[in-house]
Tab-separated table of C-alpha atoms in Angstrom:
chain	number	residue	atom	x	y	z
A	1	UNK	CA	-30.548	95.038	158.617
A	2	UNK	CA	-27.845	93.109	156.685
A	3	UNK	CA	-28.985	92.238	153.067
A	4	UNK	CA	-27.063	89.189	151.567
A	5	UNK	CA	-27.729	87.909	148.271
A	6	UNK	CA	-27.143	84.366	147.128
A	7	UNK	CA	-24.083	83.934	145.208
A	8	UNK	CA	-25.939	82.523	142.208
A	9	UNK	CA	-29.313	83.791	141.649
A	10	UNK	CA	-31.734	85.317	138.844
A	11	UNK	CA	-31.930	84.840	134.949
A	12	UNK	CA	-30.512	81.770	133.647
A	13	UNK	CA	-28.931	81.404	129.921
A	14	UNK	CA	-32.008	79.887	128.394
A	15	UNK	CA	-34.267	82.505	129.648
A	16	UNK	CA	-31.929	85.714	129.021
A	17	UNK	CA	-31.871	84.065	125.716
A	18	UNK	CA	-35.516	83.922	125.087
A	19	UNK	CA	-36.134	87.396	126.339
A	20	UNK	CA	-33.421	88.724	123.995
A	21	UNK	CA	-35.053	86.959	120.999
A	22	UNK	CA	-38.268	88.113	121.968
A	23	UNK	CA	-37.097	92.084	122.106
A	24	UNK	CA	-35.066	91.560	119.015
A	25	UNK	CA	-38.325	90.240	117.222
A	26	UNK	CA	-40.333	92.964	118.253
A	27	UNK	CA	-37.569	95.272	116.652
A	28	UNK	CA	-37.960	94.113	113.492
A	29	UNK	CA	-41.528	93.084	113.229
A	30	UNK	CA	-44.848	94.648	113.635
A	31	UNK	CA	-47.004	91.645	114.473
A	32	UNK	CA	-44.971	89.288	117.183
A	33	UNK	CA	-46.789	86.726	118.991
A	34	UNK	CA	-45.859	84.244	121.928
A	35	UNK	CA	-47.518	81.099	121.998
A	36	UNK	CA	-48.266	81.018	125.885
A	37	UNK	CA	-46.288	83.069	128.390
A	38	UNK	CA	-42.832	83.505	127.169
A	39	UNK	CA	-41.186	82.986	130.765
A	40	UNK	CA	-42.753	82.433	134.246
A	41	UNK	CA	-42.518	86.210	135.342
A	42	UNK	CA	-44.928	88.433	135.237
A	43	UNK	CA	-42.812	91.844	135.219
A	44	UNK	CA	-40.916	90.581	132.161
A	45	UNK	CA	-43.992	89.671	130.476
A	46	UNK	CA	-45.916	92.937	131.314
A	47	UNK	CA	-42.490	94.869	129.858
A	48	UNK	CA	-42.931	92.708	126.659
A	49	UNK	CA	-46.458	93.239	126.214
A	50	UNK	CA	-45.797	96.795	126.416
A	51	UNK	CA	-43.527	96.538	123.662
A	52	UNK	CA	-46.184	94.513	121.287
A	53	UNK	CA	-45.624	91.220	122.472
A	54	UNK	CA	-49.033	89.501	122.097
A	55	UNK	CA	-49.521	86.074	123.969
A	56	UNK	CA	-51.984	83.707	122.405
A	57	UNK	CA	-53.011	79.954	122.916
A	58	UNK	CA	-52.840	77.198	120.406
A	59	UNK	CA	-56.385	77.486	119.595
A	60	UNK	CA	-55.769	81.052	117.994
A	61	UNK	CA	-52.899	79.723	115.591
A	62	UNK	CA	-55.420	78.935	112.713
A	63	UNK	CA	-56.619	82.729	112.780
A	64	UNK	CA	-52.924	84.474	112.771
A	65	UNK	CA	-52.308	86.134	109.353
A	66	UNK	CA	-49.724	85.272	107.386
A	67	UNK	CA	-45.880	86.186	108.085
A	68	UNK	CA	-46.848	86.561	111.558
A	69	UNK	CA	-43.636	86.194	113.912
A	70	UNK	CA	-44.569	83.652	116.602
A	71	UNK	CA	-42.062	83.015	119.598
A	72	UNK	CA	-41.932	79.683	120.740
A	73	UNK	CA	-40.959	79.894	124.519
A	74	UNK	CA	-38.276	78.659	126.699
A	75	UNK	CA	-40.131	75.972	128.089
A	76	UNK	CA	-40.666	74.348	124.413
A	77	UNK	CA	-43.904	73.110	122.668
A	78	UNK	CA	-44.662	69.410	121.112
A	79	UNK	CA	-43.432	69.422	117.063
A	80	UNK	CA	-47.164	69.301	116.080
A	81	UNK	CA	-47.628	73.051	117.181
A	82	UNK	CA	-44.424	74.111	114.937
A	83	UNK	CA	-46.147	71.952	112.225
A	84	UNK	CA	-49.686	74.060	112.696
A	85	UNK	CA	-47.248	77.495	112.656
A	86	UNK	CA	-45.555	76.541	109.361
A	87	UNK	CA	-48.840	75.457	107.892
A	88	UNK	CA	-50.355	78.847	108.706
A	89	UNK	CA	-47.039	80.059	107.019
A	90	UNK	CA	-45.910	82.078	110.340
A	91	UNK	CA	-42.411	82.911	110.691
A	92	UNK	CA	-41.333	80.578	113.899
A	93	UNK	CA	-38.795	81.993	116.395
A	94	UNK	CA	-37.527	78.891	118.480
A	95	UNK	CA	-36.474	80.518	121.780
A	96	UNK	CA	-36.621	76.923	123.338
A	97	UNK	CA	-33.928	76.676	125.946
A	98	UNK	CA	-31.045	74.574	124.457
A	99	UNK	CA	-31.050	72.365	127.637
A	100	UNK	CA	-35.050	71.473	126.658
A	101	UNK	CA	-34.199	70.932	123.076
A	102	UNK	CA	-31.565	68.375	124.174
A	103	UNK	CA	-34.449	66.889	126.338
A	104	UNK	CA	-37.001	66.621	123.094
A	105	UNK	CA	-34.143	65.075	121.039
A	106	UNK	CA	-33.328	62.277	123.710
A	107	UNK	CA	-37.261	61.612	123.836
A	108	UNK	CA	-37.424	61.322	120.272
A	109	UNK	CA	-34.479	59.084	119.570
A	110	UNK	CA	-35.442	57.033	122.629
A	111	UNK	CA	-38.851	56.455	121.179
A	112	UNK	CA	-37.748	55.409	117.860
A	113	UNK	CA	-35.132	52.921	119.337
A	114	UNK	CA	-38.477	51.581	121.108
A	115	UNK	CA	-37.814	52.286	124.677
A	116	UNK	CA	-40.282	53.199	127.159
A	117	UNK	CA	-39.619	56.872	127.602
A	118	UNK	CA	-40.078	57.794	131.349
A	119	UNK	CA	-39.852	61.385	132.326
A	120	UNK	CA	-39.824	62.641	135.620
A	121	UNK	CA	-41.557	65.974	135.945
A	122	UNK	CA	-44.949	68.236	136.544
A	123	UNK	CA	-47.954	67.121	134.653
A	124	UNK	CA	-48.824	70.818	134.282
A	125	UNK	CA	-45.618	72.043	133.569
A	126	UNK	CA	-45.212	73.364	129.654
A	127	UNK	CA	-41.852	71.717	129.537
A	128	UNK	CA	-43.361	68.481	129.643
A	129	UNK	CA	-45.975	68.509	127.813
A	130	UNK	CA	-43.753	69.685	124.889
A	131	UNK	CA	-41.440	66.631	125.622
A	132	UNK	CA	-44.124	64.124	125.476
A	133	UNK	CA	-45.060	65.325	122.216
A	134	UNK	CA	-41.647	64.275	121.187
A	135	UNK	CA	-41.875	60.832	123.095
A	136	UNK	CA	-45.016	59.524	121.195
A	137	UNK	CA	-47.270	56.672	122.503
A	138	UNK	CA	-44.611	54.612	124.642
A	139	UNK	CA	-44.680	57.596	127.203
A	140	UNK	CA	-45.123	57.731	130.797
A	141	UNK	CA	-44.746	60.633	133.136
A	142	UNK	CA	-43.891	60.071	136.900
A	143	UNK	CA	-44.154	62.959	139.274
A	144	UNK	CA	-42.938	61.209	142.499
A	145	UNK	CA	-41.276	58.093	143.783
A	146	UNK	CA	-44.753	56.850	144.677
A	147	UNK	CA	-45.778	57.230	141.279
A	148	UNK	CA	-42.881	55.289	140.267
A	149	UNK	CA	-43.586	52.460	142.547
A	150	UNK	CA	-46.820	51.928	141.091
A	151	UNK	CA	-45.271	51.044	137.471
A	152	UNK	CA	-45.383	47.521	136.632
A	153	UNK	CA	-42.144	45.580	135.747
A	154	UNK	CA	-40.707	46.092	132.532
A	155	UNK	CA	-38.656	43.458	130.278
A	156	UNK	CA	-37.944	46.171	127.724
A	157	UNK	CA	-35.463	48.758	127.792
A	158	UNK	CA	-36.384	52.076	129.617
A	159	UNK	CA	-35.081	55.268	129.470
A	160	UNK	CA	-35.350	57.727	132.316
A	161	UNK	CA	-34.361	61.591	132.508
A	162	UNK	CA	-36.208	64.392	133.789
A	163	UNK	CA	-37.839	67.938	133.715
A	164	UNK	CA	-34.569	70.470	133.240
A	165	UNK	CA	-36.032	72.071	136.700
A	166	UNK	CA	-36.853	69.018	138.631
A	167	UNK	CA	-35.418	68.336	142.349
A	168	UNK	CA	-32.373	66.203	142.247
A	169	UNK	CA	-33.425	64.283	145.296
A	170	UNK	CA	-36.726	63.556	143.702
A	171	UNK	CA	-35.251	62.253	140.747
A	172	UNK	CA	-32.731	60.106	142.375
A	173	UNK	CA	-35.604	58.735	144.210
A	174	UNK	CA	-37.585	57.826	141.496
A	175	UNK	CA	-34.759	56.322	139.598
A	176	UNK	CA	-33.839	54.179	142.680
A	177	UNK	CA	-37.849	52.757	142.375
A	178	UNK	CA	-37.574	52.187	138.558
A	179	UNK	CA	-34.456	50.441	139.052
A	180	UNK	CA	-36.423	47.892	140.875
A	181	UNK	CA	-38.631	47.388	137.615
A	182	UNK	CA	-36.272	46.720	135.170
A	183	UNK	CA	-32.643	45.221	134.688
A	184	UNK	CA	-32.725	47.397	131.285
A	185	UNK	CA	-32.622	51.019	132.467
A	186	UNK	CA	-30.844	53.795	131.103
A	187	UNK	CA	-30.849	56.924	133.260
A	188	UNK	CA	-29.876	60.300	131.766
A	189	UNK	CA	-29.469	63.881	134.123
A	190	UNK	CA	-31.085	66.316	132.114
A	191	UNK	CA	-31.589	68.458	135.540
A	192	UNK	CA	-30.122	71.824	134.443
A	193	UNK	CA	-27.051	72.825	136.068
A	194	UNK	CA	-28.407	76.546	136.765
A	195	UNK	CA	-31.258	74.816	138.922
A	196	UNK	CA	-28.868	72.913	140.940
A	197	UNK	CA	-26.099	76.034	141.149
A	198	UNK	CA	-29.262	78.175	142.747
A	199	UNK	CA	-30.311	75.289	145.249
A	200	UNK	CA	-26.566	74.885	146.169
A	201	UNK	CA	-26.040	78.743	146.545
A	202	UNK	CA	-29.368	78.882	148.618
A	203	UNK	CA	-27.939	76.218	151.125
A	204	UNK	CA	-24.762	78.295	151.470
A	205	UNK	CA	-26.741	81.525	151.912
A	206	UNK	CA	-28.790	80.130	154.683
A	207	UNK	CA	-25.885	79.101	156.770
A	208	UNK	CA	-25.568	82.969	157.247
A	209	UNK	CA	-28.590	84.638	157.430
A	210	UNK	CA	-32.131	84.160	159.666
A	211	UNK	CA	-34.791	84.507	157.267
A	212	UNK	CA	-35.066	84.170	153.294
A	213	UNK	CA	-36.702	86.178	150.700
A	214	UNK	CA	-37.367	84.175	147.453
A	215	UNK	CA	-38.079	86.580	144.593
A	216	UNK	CA	-39.827	85.276	141.411
A	217	UNK	CA	-42.867	84.275	139.382
A	218	UNK	CA	-45.517	82.489	141.542
A	219	UNK	CA	-45.994	80.165	138.704
A	220	UNK	CA	-42.070	79.371	138.422
A	221	UNK	CA	-41.213	75.797	139.078
A	222	UNK	CA	-37.774	76.391	140.129
A	223	UNK	CA	-38.517	79.317	142.019
A	224	UNK	CA	-41.309	77.490	144.135
A	225	UNK	CA	-38.474	74.654	144.519
A	226	UNK	CA	-36.107	77.030	145.997
A	227	UNK	CA	-38.696	78.613	148.303
A	228	UNK	CA	-39.394	74.997	149.668
A	229	UNK	CA	-35.837	74.379	149.964
A	230	UNK	CA	-35.553	77.832	152.021
A	231	UNK	CA	-38.562	76.918	154.225
A	232	UNK	CA	-36.675	73.800	155.449
A	233	UNK	CA	-33.399	75.455	155.861
A	234	UNK	CA	-34.134	78.810	157.829
A	235	UNK	CA	-36.604	79.854	160.330
A	236	UNK	CA	-38.920	81.949	157.868
A	237	UNK	CA	-38.971	82.148	154.392
A	238	UNK	CA	-41.199	84.092	151.740
A	239	UNK	CA	-42.205	83.899	148.032
A	240	UNK	CA	-42.582	87.190	146.510
A	241	UNK	CA	-42.867	88.672	142.764
A	242	UNK	CA	-41.737	92.087	143.685
A	243	UNK	CA	-40.292	94.549	146.332
A	244	UNK	CA	-44.273	95.683	146.766
A	245	UNK	CA	-44.792	92.036	148.155
A	246	UNK	CA	-42.165	92.468	150.619
A	247	UNK	CA	-43.835	91.550	154.121
A	248	UNK	CA	-43.517	93.570	157.641
A	249	UNK	CA	-42.060	90.495	159.218
A	250	UNK	CA	-39.046	90.490	157.212
A	251	UNK	CA	-38.110	93.843	159.049
A	252	UNK	CA	-37.788	91.952	162.350
A	253	UNK	CA	-34.714	90.261	161.290
A	254	UNK	CA	-31.202	91.503	161.197
A	255	UNK	CA	-30.061	89.005	158.400
A	256	UNK	CA	-32.348	88.796	155.532
A	257	UNK	CA	-31.006	86.374	152.576
A	258	UNK	CA	-32.132	86.987	148.852
A	259	UNK	CA	-32.155	84.522	146.344
A	260	UNK	CA	-34.405	84.372	142.864
A	261	UNK	CA	-35.373	82.055	140.365
A	262	UNK	CA	-33.781	81.605	136.903
A	263	UNK	CA	-36.916	83.727	135.316
A	264	UNK	CA	-36.451	86.731	137.847
A	265	UNK	CA	-34.721	89.799	136.157
A	266	UNK	CA	-31.814	91.606	137.633
A	267	UNK	CA	-34.078	94.913	138.091
A	268	UNK	CA	-36.781	93.232	139.972
A	269	UNK	CA	-33.787	91.839	142.588
A	270	UNK	CA	-32.415	95.027	142.726
A	271	UNK	CA	-35.560	96.797	143.583
A	272	UNK	CA	-36.000	94.401	146.253
A	273	UNK	CA	-32.572	94.979	147.738
A	274	UNK	CA	-33.017	98.703	147.515
A	275	UNK	CA	-36.664	98.341	149.513
A	276	UNK	CA	-35.005	96.397	152.044
A	277	UNK	CA	-32.013	98.899	152.715
A	278	UNK	CA	-33.195	102.403	152.054
């Protein structure tokens, strides 16, 4: 079997930064908490847990001891959560991805200017929930072109952008629908280049392989999109979290491609490759 890796795969800058900030905090403090899962990858989370990182929910903030170090995950949180942590006298380690921070700022400034904030994204994703908190009441979430088509016509200014891991084609379809609703529309492309780079690298990879293994967390949005794209580009594709999940069917192919989501660490990718080639 020949195993070919995509030119670009695995950890992006924002995820790597968040993990490094967590590891630094664990070395410097005895009580370190993560507000929700730091990233969408079980292997990384298990490793950080072994080093002492405790994952908590928003409802547990009020019971945290003073001077606790609390890490804000890469997806970010609404501003009210930061206020609660500061009120509790916690030390906040803000590991929000810089690109998500930019989206939060866009939402806040647009809202202050009286614009209707329209965000393209997944309602259940932490990044979307955080951005919504910065947008205030003048906020609408659309998950696809059908949602956009249902919106009423709007005379005021409309500001449209997206979750950083959103599909570019879906975003374009949404913008096309919204452009029919208003003449006063401002569109900002906030899709992270890392997402597109991995999607483009996957397309190139699929030209040279028979099947693809997509490695990454089962709840990782960008990994799921890679898997969906792979299913459309090759005869067969599988979404696995680690080498233990490699299906037997893989070994019936002569050329296998490997790609991975932006929250998948190098060691997990390397372990999958070793298992296929041993």
